[in-house]
Amino acid sequence: MDRLDKVLANLGYGTRKEVKAIVKSGAVKIDGLVVKDNSMKIDPDECKIEVEETVVEYKKNIYILMNKPEGVVCATFDNYQETVIDILEPKYQAFKPFPVGRLDKDTKGLLLITNDGELNHRLISPKNHVDKVYYAEIDKKVDMDDIRKFKMGIVLKDEYTCMPAELKIIESDENGARVEVTVQEGKFHQIKRMFNSLGKNVIYLERIKFGPLSLDDNLQEGEYRELYGEEIELLKNI
Ligand code: URA
């Protein structure tokens, strides 16, 4: 049970102060009756909420798929830089969402954003072996020996041994390579550090898959959409 003004504010009907004014004006009905008491406790899963004669579709959690652009940080707040949450419309920000794991400021691609802490925990735990697939461009040639090293577990410069990872070569010559890498963990700068430990540099990085989800071709950089019900189910079944 939550206070009526808190529920409406969480649903994006404005600040607590704005919501209080809406309630006081008599525009809100709970189970068909006008309610003017902001402090009334309601169970939003059980009751029918109407604002200005429109039935409110209540949901506790929000699940967003973003095509993260370059130059934006994966954080909920930053004093100086634009964050992935800043890009969202206020109606989504009202849910107080956060990014699932992190992509570097210069990395693009598939980013999940949610306020479902339990799901977040499950998705980022390496124990659950959720595949994350990256498309990368490398400044040097990549060969079969590198594939083998990724499979064995790359040892980073700080001596951490990565979980086995899959490296696929799309194209490689003396000028550099285009590859796809699948990892199941999400250490800080993981892909860049894996290649660095082989004396190579990542010059472009984009996440193209996260578990059962792929980057949506319809989403331009910086665009996002809510996940479909089936996609949420797939994630919850991981
Ligand atoms: N690995 C990296 O190095 N950077 C990212 O943003 C994601 C994985």
PDB file of C-alpha atoms and ligand atoms in Angstrom, residues 68 74 102-108 134 183 185-194 202 205-207, ligand 1:
ATOM      1  CA  LYS A  68      23.163   3.985 -26.537  1.00  0.00           C
ATOM      2  CA  CYS A  74      26.074   5.064 -18.143  1.00  0.00           C
ATOM      3  CA  ARG A 102      27.768  -0.326 -17.888  1.00  0.00           C
ATOM      4  CA  LEU A 103      28.925   0.618 -21.340  1.00  0.00           C
ATOM      5  CA  ASP A 104      31.847   3.034 -21.620  1.00  0.00           C
ATOM      6  CA  LYS A 105      31.180   6.604 -22.717  1.00  0.00           C
ATOM      7  CA  ASP A 106      32.620   5.822 -26.164  1.00  0.00           C
ATOM      8  CA  THR A 107      30.792   2.468 -26.543  1.00  0.00           C
ATOM      9  CA  LYS A 108      27.528   2.321 -28.451  1.00  0.00           C
ATOM     10  CA  TYR A 134      30.088  -7.029 -29.007  1.00  0.00           C
ATOM     11  CA  VAL A 183      31.599 -12.624 -22.997  1.00  0.00           C
ATOM     12  CA  GLU A 185      31.006 -11.169 -17.487  1.00  0.00           C
ATOM     13  CA  GLY A 186      31.080  -7.388 -17.446  1.00  0.00           C
ATOM     14  CA  LYS A 187      34.286  -6.139 -15.870  1.00  0.00           C
ATOM     15  CA  PHE A 188      35.237  -2.479 -16.272  1.00  0.00           C
ATOM     16  CA  HIS A 189      36.587  -1.915 -19.836  1.00  0.00           C
ATOM     17  CA  GLN A 190      36.512  -5.686 -20.276  1.00  0.00           C
ATOM     18  CA  ILE A 191      36.764  -6.004 -24.051  1.00  0.00           C
ATOM     19  CA  LYS A 192      39.313  -3.203 -24.368  1.00  0.00           C
ATOM     20  CA  ARG A 193      41.448  -4.740 -21.628  1.00  0.00           C
ATOM     21  CA  MET A 194      41.211  -8.216 -23.168  1.00  0.00           C
ATOM     22  CA  VAL A 202      39.871  -1.569 -29.648  1.00  0.00           C
ATOM     23  CA  LEU A 205      32.986  -0.960 -29.812  1.00  0.00           C
ATOM     24  CA  GLU A 206      29.281  -1.646 -30.046  1.00  0.00           C
ATOM     25  CA  ARG A 207      27.164  -4.101 -28.040  1.00  0.00           C
TER      26      ARG A 207
HETATM   27  N1  URA B   1      34.004  -3.729 -22.713  1.00  0.00           N
HETATM   28  C1  URA B   1      34.585  -2.520 -22.811  1.00  0.00           C
HETATM   29  O1  URA B   1      35.794  -2.407 -22.882  1.00  0.00           O
HETATM   30  N2  URA B   1      33.781  -1.443 -22.827  1.00  0.00           N
HETATM   31  C2  URA B   1      32.442  -1.506 -22.778  1.00  0.00           C
HETATM   32  O2  URA B   1      31.777  -0.473 -22.824  1.00  0.00           O
HETATM   33  C3  URA B   1      31.854  -2.781 -22.690  1.00  0.00           C
HETATM   34  C4  URA B   1      32.651  -3.881 -22.645  1.00  0.00           C
END
